Amino acid sequence: MQVQRIPFETTQSFNQFFIDFANQKESLKPFYHHYPKVENFKAQVEEKSKSYTTQTRQVLVSSLQKQYEGLTISDAVGANLNLLAEKNTFTVTTGHQLNIFTGPLYFIYKIATVINACKQLKAQYPEYNFIPV
C-alpha cells in the first residue's frame, strides 16, 4: 500500500498553535510534560505507575463493574475491566469536541486512533497493558 503524508500546514485546516504543537516547536514545550509519541510513553508510564495504588485501582474497577451491572458486555470489555486492576495497566484517553464541519466521521477517526495507539504501545512495551478510553 502506498502512503502519502500531507503536512498539516498545507491543508489550511488547522490553526498555527496546533501546527506548532504538532511540529514540537520549542516555545510550546513548557506547556506539556511529554510529547505524545510512542517513544515518550515509557517515561509517562513510569511516572503514572507511582500515582495509582492497588486500592485506587480496585475502587475504579468496582465502580465500573457496578455501572455495567445488568448489561451484556463483550469479552473484550470484561477483560479490559479486569486488566484495570493490574499495576501494569494504563489507559489512553481521547475526547471529542463538537465541531460543525468535521461531524461524526472525526469522532470515529478518534476512536480508531486511540485503539491503534494502544496496539502500538503494546507492541513497543509488551510488559504493559493499554486500554483505549
C-alpha positions as protocol buffer text, in pm:
chain_id: "A"
residue {
  index: 1
  type: MET
  ca { x: 0 y: 0 z: 0 }
}
residue {
  index: 2
  type: GLN
  ca { x: 129 y: 343 z: -90 }
}
residue {
  index: 3
  type: VAL
  ca { x: 109 y: 611 z: 178 }
}
residue {
  index: 4
  type: GLN
  ca { x: 148 y: 977 z: 110 }
}
residue {
  index: 5
  type: ARG
  ca { x: 173 y: 1213 z: 406 }
}
residue {
  index: 6
  type: ILE
  ca { x: 39 y: 1564 z: 379 }
}
residue {
  index: 7
  type: PRO
  ca { x: 184 y: 1822 z: 618 }
}
residue {
  index: 8
  type: PHE
  ca { x: -75 y: 1987 z: 844 }
}
residue {
  index: 9
  type: GLU
  ca { x: 35 y: 2329 z: 719 }
}
residue {
  index: 10
  type: THR
  ca { x: -69 y: 2257 z: 361 }
}
residue {
  index: 11
  type: THR
  ca { x: -425 y: 2155 z: 449 }
}
residue {
  index: 12
  type: GLN
  ca { x: -523 y: 2503 z: 570 }
}
residue {
  index: 13
  type: SER
  ca { x: -748 y: 2324 z: 823 }
}
residue {
  index: 14
  type: PHE
  ca { x: -550 y: 2385 z: 1142 }
}
residue {
  index: 15
  type: ASN
  ca { x: -453 y: 2696 z: 1332 }
}
residue {
  index: 16
  type: GLN
  ca { x: -89 y: 2790 z: 1384 }
}
residue {
  index: 17
  type: PHE
  ca { x: -95 y: 2690 z: 1751 }
}
residue {
  index: 18
  type: PHE
  ca { x: -186 y: 2330 z: 1661 }
}
residue {
  index: 19
  type: ILE
  ca { x: 70 y: 2320 z: 1380 }
}
residue {
  index: 20
  type: ASP
  ca { x: 340 y: 2446 z: 1617 }
}
residue {
  index: 21
  type: PHE
  ca { x: 244 y: 2178 z: 1871 }
}
residue {
  index: 22
  type: ALA
  ca { x: 247 y: 1903 z: 1607 }
}
residue {
  index: 23
  type: ASN
  ca { x: 590 y: 2023 z: 1493 }
}
residue {
  index: 24
  type: GLN
  ca { x: 711 y: 2026 z: 1856 }
}
residue {
  index: 25
  type: LYS
  ca { x: 806 y: 2389 z: 1840 }
}
residue {
  index: 26
  type: GLU
  ca { x: 1046 y: 2474 z: 2122 }
}
residue {
  index: 27
  type: SER
  ca { x: 839 y: 2768 z: 2250 }
}
residue {
  index: 28
  type: LEU
  ca { x: 549 y: 2535 z: 2338 }
}
residue {
  index: 29
  type: LYS
  ca { x: 747 y: 2274 z: 2533 }
}
residue {
  index: 30
  type: PRO
  ca { x: 688 y: 2443 z: 2871 }
}
residue {
  index: 31
  type: PHE
  ca { x: 314 y: 2374 z: 2825 }
}
residue {
  index: 32
  type: TYR
  ca { x: 329 y: 1993 z: 2814 }
}
residue {
  index: 33
  type: HIS
  ca { x: 518 y: 1726 z: 3001 }
}
residue {
  index: 34
  type: HIS
  ca { x: 584 y: 1457 z: 2738 }
}
residue {
  index: 35
  type: TYR
  ca { x: 508 y: 1498 z: 2370 }
}
residue {
  index: 36
  type: PRO
  ca { x: 262 y: 1219 z: 2275 }
}
residue {
  index: 37
  type: LYS
  ca { x: 474 y: 986 z: 2066 }
}
residue {
  index: 38
  type: VAL
  ca { x: 537 y: 617 z: 2129 }
}
residue {
  index: 39
  type: GLU
  ca { x: 899 y: 652 z: 2242 }
}
residue {
  index: 40
  type: ASN
  ca { x: 798 y: 903 z: 2512 }
}
residue {
  index: 41
  type: PHE
  ca { x: 543 y: 675 z: 2676 }
}
residue {
  index: 42
  type: LYS
  ca { x: 798 y: 479 z: 2876 }
}
residue {
  index: 43
  type: ALA
  ca { x: 868 y: 782 z: 3096 }
}
residue {
  index: 44
  type: GLN
  ca { x: 496 y: 859 z: 3117 }
}
residue {
  index: 45
  type: VAL
  ca { x: 415 y: 503 z: 3223 }
}
residue {
  index: 46
  type: GLU
  ca { x: 687 y: 506 z: 3488 }
}
residue {
  index: 47
  type: GLU
  ca { x: 553 y: 831 z: 3632 }
}
residue {
  index: 48
  type: LYS
  ca { x: 189 y: 724 z: 3628 }
}
residue {
  index: 49
  type: SER
  ca { x: 264 y: 385 z: 3783 }
}
residue {
  index: 50
  type: LYS
  ca { x: 361 y: 569 z: 4104 }
}
residue {
  index: 51
  type: SER
  ca { x: 29 y: 755 z: 4114 }
}
residue {
  index: 52
  type: TYR
  ca { x: -219 y: 470 z: 4148 }
}
residue {
  index: 53
  type: THR
  ca { x: -230 y: 224 z: 4437 }
}
residue {
  index: 54
  type: THR
  ca { x: -384 y: -121 z: 4427 }
}
residue {
  index: 55
  type: GLN
  ca { x: -668 y: 17 z: 4640 }
}
residue {
  index: 56
  type: THR
  ca { x: -732 y: 303 z: 4397 }
}
residue {
  index: 57
  type: ARG
  ca { x: -744 y: 59 z: 4108 }
}
residue {
  index: 58
  type: GLN
  ca { x: -988 y: -166 z: 4295 }
}
residue {
  index: 59
  type: VAL
  ca { x: -1221 y: 129 z: 4358 }
}
residue {
  index: 60
  type: LEU
  ca { x: -1211 y: 209 z: 3986 }
}
residue {
  index: 61
  type: VAL
  ca { x: -1278 y: -149 z: 3877 }
}
residue {
  index: 62
  type: SER
  ca { x: -1557 y: -193 z: 4134 }
}
residue {
  index: 63
  type: SER
  ca { x: -1723 y: 132 z: 4027 }
}
residue {
  index: 64
  type: LEU
  ca { x: -1707 y: 41 z: 3658 }
}
residue {
  index: 65
  type: GLN
  ca { x: -1841 y: -308 z: 3725 }
}
residue {
  index: 66
  type: LYS
  ca { x: -2139 y: -155 z: 3909 }
}
residue {
  index: 67
  type: GLN
  ca { x: -2204 y: 74 z: 3613 }
}
residue {
  index: 68
  type: TYR
  ca { x: -2207 y: -225 z: 3378 }
}
residue {
  index: 69
  type: GLU
  ca { x: -2425 y: -433 z: 3612 }
}
residue {
  index: 70
  type: GLY
  ca { x: -2725 y: -576 z: 3431 }
}
residue {
  index: 71
  type: LEU
  ca { x: -2577 y: -507 z: 3087 }
}
residue {
  index: 72
  type: THR
  ca { x: -2439 y: -759 z: 2844 }
}
residue {
  index: 73
  type: ILE
  ca { x: -2075 y: -670 z: 2777 }
}
residue {
  index: 74
  type: SER
  ca { x: -1834 y: -819 z: 2529 }
}
residue {
  index: 75
  type: ASP
  ca { x: -1548 y: -1041 z: 2634 }
}
residue {
  index: 76
  type: ALA
  ca { x: -1306 y: -762 z: 2539 }
}
residue {
  index: 77
  type: VAL
  ca { x: -1477 y: -509 z: 2768 }
}
residue {
  index: 78
  type: GLY
  ca { x: -1481 y: -761 z: 3053 }
}
residue {
  index: 79
  type: ALA
  ca { x: -1113 y: -839 z: 3002 }
}
residue {
  index: 80
  type: ASN
  ca { x: -1025 y: -468 z: 2993 }
}
residue {
  index: 81
  type: LEU
  ca { x: -1218 y: -407 z: 3315 }
}
residue {
  index: 82
  type: ASN
  ca { x: -1021 y: -682 z: 3486 }
}
residue {
  index: 83
  type: LEU
  ca { x: -691 y: -553 z: 3348 }
}
residue {
  index: 84
  type: LEU
  ca { x: -753 y: -213 z: 3510 }
}
residue {
  index: 85
  type: ALA
  ca { x: -688 y: -376 z: 3848 }
}
residue {
  index: 86
  type: GLU
  ca { x: -333 y: -468 z: 3747 }
}
residue {
  index: 87
  type: LYS
  ca { x: -49 y: -226 z: 3822 }
}
residue {
  index: 88
  type: ASN
  ca { x: 94 y: -261 z: 3472 }
}
residue {
  index: 89
  type: THR
  ca { x: -225 y: -140 z: 3300 }
}
residue {
  index: 90
  type: PHE
  ca { x: -277 y: 213 z: 3174 }
}
residue {
  index: 91
  type: THR
  ca { x: -549 y: 393 z: 2985 }
}
residue {
  index: 92
  type: VAL
  ca { x: -510 y: 602 z: 2672 }
}
residue {
  index: 93
  type: THR
  ca { x: -789 y: 854 z: 2661 }
}
residue {
  index: 94
  type: THR
  ca { x: -939 y: 1053 z: 2378 }
}
residue {
  index: 95
  type: GLY
  ca { x: -1218 y: 1303 z: 2371 }
}
residue {
  index: 96
  type: HIS
  ca { x: -1425 y: 1478 z: 2116 }
}
residue {
  index: 97
  type: GLN
  ca { x: -1504 y: 1843 z: 2089 }
}
residue {
  index: 98
  type: LEU
  ca { x: -1812 y: 1907 z: 1884 }
}
residue {
  index: 99
  type: ASN
  ca { x: -1724 y: 2062 z: 1551 }
}
residue {
  index: 100
  type: ILE
  ca { x: -1959 y: 2197 z: 1290 }
}
residue {
  index: 101
  type: PHE
  ca { x: -1755 y: 2090 z: 989 }
}
residue {
  index: 102
  type: THR
  ca { x: -1597 y: 1760 z: 1092 }
}
residue {
  index: 103
  type: GLY
  ca { x: -1909 y: 1577 z: 1205 }
}
residue {
  index: 104
  type: PRO
  ca { x: -1932 y: 1212 z: 1310 }
}
residue {
  index: 105
  type: LEU
  ca { x: -1651 y: 1092 z: 1085 }
}
residue {
  index: 106
  type: TYR
  ca { x: -1398 y: 1272 z: 1303 }
}
residue {
  index: 107
  type: PHE
  ca { x: -1550 y: 1103 z: 1609 }
}
residue {
  index: 108
  type: ILE
  ca { x: -1498 y: 760 z: 1450 }
}
residue {
  index: 109
  type: TYR
  ca { x: -1146 y: 858 z: 1343 }
}
residue {
  index: 110
  type: LYS
  ca { x: -1054 y: 950 z: 1701 }
}
residue {
  index: 111
  type: ILE
  ca { x: -1188 y: 619 z: 1833 }
}
residue {
  index: 112
  type: ALA
  ca { x: -988 y: 425 z: 1574 }
}
residue {
  index: 113
  type: THR
  ca { x: -681 y: 635 z: 1652 }
}
residue {
  index: 114
  type: VAL
  ca { x: -689 y: 564 z: 2026 }
}
residue {
  index: 115
  type: ILE
  ca { x: -740 y: 191 z: 1964 }
}
residue {
  index: 116
  type: ASN
  ca { x: -444 y: 186 z: 1724 }
}
residue {
  index: 117
  type: ALA
  ca { x: -234 y: 387 z: 1969 }
}
residue {
  index: 118
  type: CYS
  ca { x: -295 y: 118 z: 2231 }
}
residue {
  index: 119
  type: LYS
  ca { x: -189 y: -152 z: 1986 }
}
residue {
  index: 120
  type: GLN
  ca { x: 131 y: 37 z: 1901 }
}
residue {
  index: 121
  type: LEU
  ca { x: 210 y: 96 z: 2266 }
}
residue {
  index: 122
  type: LYS
  ca { x: 154 y: -273 z: 2349 }
}
residue {
  index: 123
  type: ALA
  ca { x: 389 y: -371 z: 2065 }
}
residue {
  index: 124
  type: GLN
  ca { x: 654 y: -125 z: 2188 }
}
residue {
  index: 125
  type: TYR
  ca { x: 606 y: -203 z: 2560 }
}
residue {
  index: 126
  type: PRO
  ca { x: 474 y: -562 z: 2584 }
}
residue {
  index: 127
  type: GLU
  ca { x: 520 y: -568 z: 2962 }
}
residue {
  index: 128
  type: TYR
  ca { x: 233 y: -318 z: 2995 }
}
residue {
  index: 129
  type: ASN
  ca { x: -135 y: -323 z: 2908 }
}
residue {
  index: 130
  type: PHE
  ca { x: -301 y: -26 z: 2739 }
}
residue {
  index: 131
  type: ILE
  ca { x: -675 y: 23 z: 2733 }
}
residue {
  index: 132
  type: PRO
  ca { x: -845 y: 272 z: 2500 }
}
residue {
  index: 133
  type: VAL
  ca { x: -1096 y: 502 z: 2667 }
}
